[in-house]
Amino acid sequence: EVLLVQSGAEVKKPGESLKISCKGAGYRFTSYWIGWVRQVPGKGLEWMGLIFPADSDTKYSPSFRGQVTISVDKSINTAYLQWSSLKASDTAIYYCAKRTEGAFDSWGQGTLVTVSS
Amino acid sequence: QSVLTQPPSASGTPGQRVTISCSGSSSDIGTNTVNWYQHLPGTAPKLLIHNNNQRPSGVPDRFSGSKSGTSASLAISGLQSEDEADYYCAAWDDSLDGLVVFGGGTKLTVL
């Protein structure tokens, strides 16, 4: 069974840094792109970017380029999404998802990030 | 503002057939396949339709997808109460170095 297990909820203050994770299991982790998707409370899904674990090739949505960093540690089958300086507007649920033939066929459970002073 | 355009809401009664539209452009839907996701609050999104009209294993055949030109649609027949959810279309966009664009989502209410 394919599983993507994300790290737990985070509460941070504006200006703080954060790195959340997404661990893949049940499939060849290095063979499939991993994407990140944001859902701001009450809003729709927004695609942020994706990474290919085998060579760390990364693509960002123009809306998120420079705002976040996507990385991977293939030795432990884990992808990451990180911020160097959080803003209140980063408050959202963040999902990772595995891409297969153009579609995201498996999703993590989501990580709620709350940024508040 | 989402690149793909969906109606914000749709509704139907149990047993009815409802359709949700998704409008794009030549660089996204016009060139690439469309996927549909079902999202129930508090859960992970679920792939419902891929490659325009293909259902993953386990998705009931009540759900069907189609695409024509720069538009796509999701049809749900024999509507059930558990179908009440948010539905999103998505496609890859060749104008963005092969990145993904989502629709704004359609909230389906089963009356």
Coordinates of C-alpha atoms in Angstrom, one line a residue, chain B residues 63-107:
Chain B
F63 CA -18.4 9.2 -11.8
S64 CA -17.3 10.0 -15.3
G65 CA -15.2 12.7 -17.0
S66 CA -15.0 14.2 -20.4
K67 CA -13.1 16.8 -22.3
S68 CA -13.6 18.8 -25.4
G69 CA -11.3 21.5 -26.6
T70 CA -10.4 23.7 -23.7
S71 CA -13.2 22.5 -21.4
A72 CA -13.8 19.5 -19.3
S73 CA -16.7 18.2 -17.2
L74 CA -17.3 15.8 -14.4
A75 CA -20.6 14.0 -14.2
I76 CA -22.0 12.2 -11.2
S77 CA -25.0 10.0 -11.7
G78 CA -27.2 8.4 -9.1
L79 CA -26.2 11.2 -6.7
Q80 CA -25.7 10.0 -3.1
S81 CA -25.4 11.9 0.2
E82 CA -21.7 10.9 0.5
D83 CA -20.9 12.7 -2.7
E84 CA -21.3 16.0 -0.9
A85 CA -17.8 17.4 -1.2
D86 CA -15.6 19.9 -3.0
Y87 CA -14.5 18.9 -6.5
Y88 CA -11.4 20.3 -8.3
C89 CA -10.3 20.0 -11.8
A90 CA -6.6 20.2 -12.6
A91 CA -4.3 20.1 -15.6
W92 CA -0.7 20.7 -16.5
D93 CA 0.1 24.0 -18.1
D94 CA 2.7 24.1 -20.8
S95 CA 3.1 27.9 -20.5
L96 CA 4.4 27.5 -17.0
D97 CA 7.3 25.0 -17.7
G98 CA 5.0 22.1 -17.2
L99 CA 3.4 23.1 -13.9
V100 CA 0.0 22.3 -12.5
V101 CA -3.1 24.5 -12.5
F102 CA -6.2 23.9 -10.4
G103 CA -9.7 25.1 -10.8
G104 CA -11.2 27.1 -8.0
G105 CA -13.3 24.2 -6.8
T106 CA -17.0 23.4 -6.8
K107 CA -18.9 22.7 -3.6

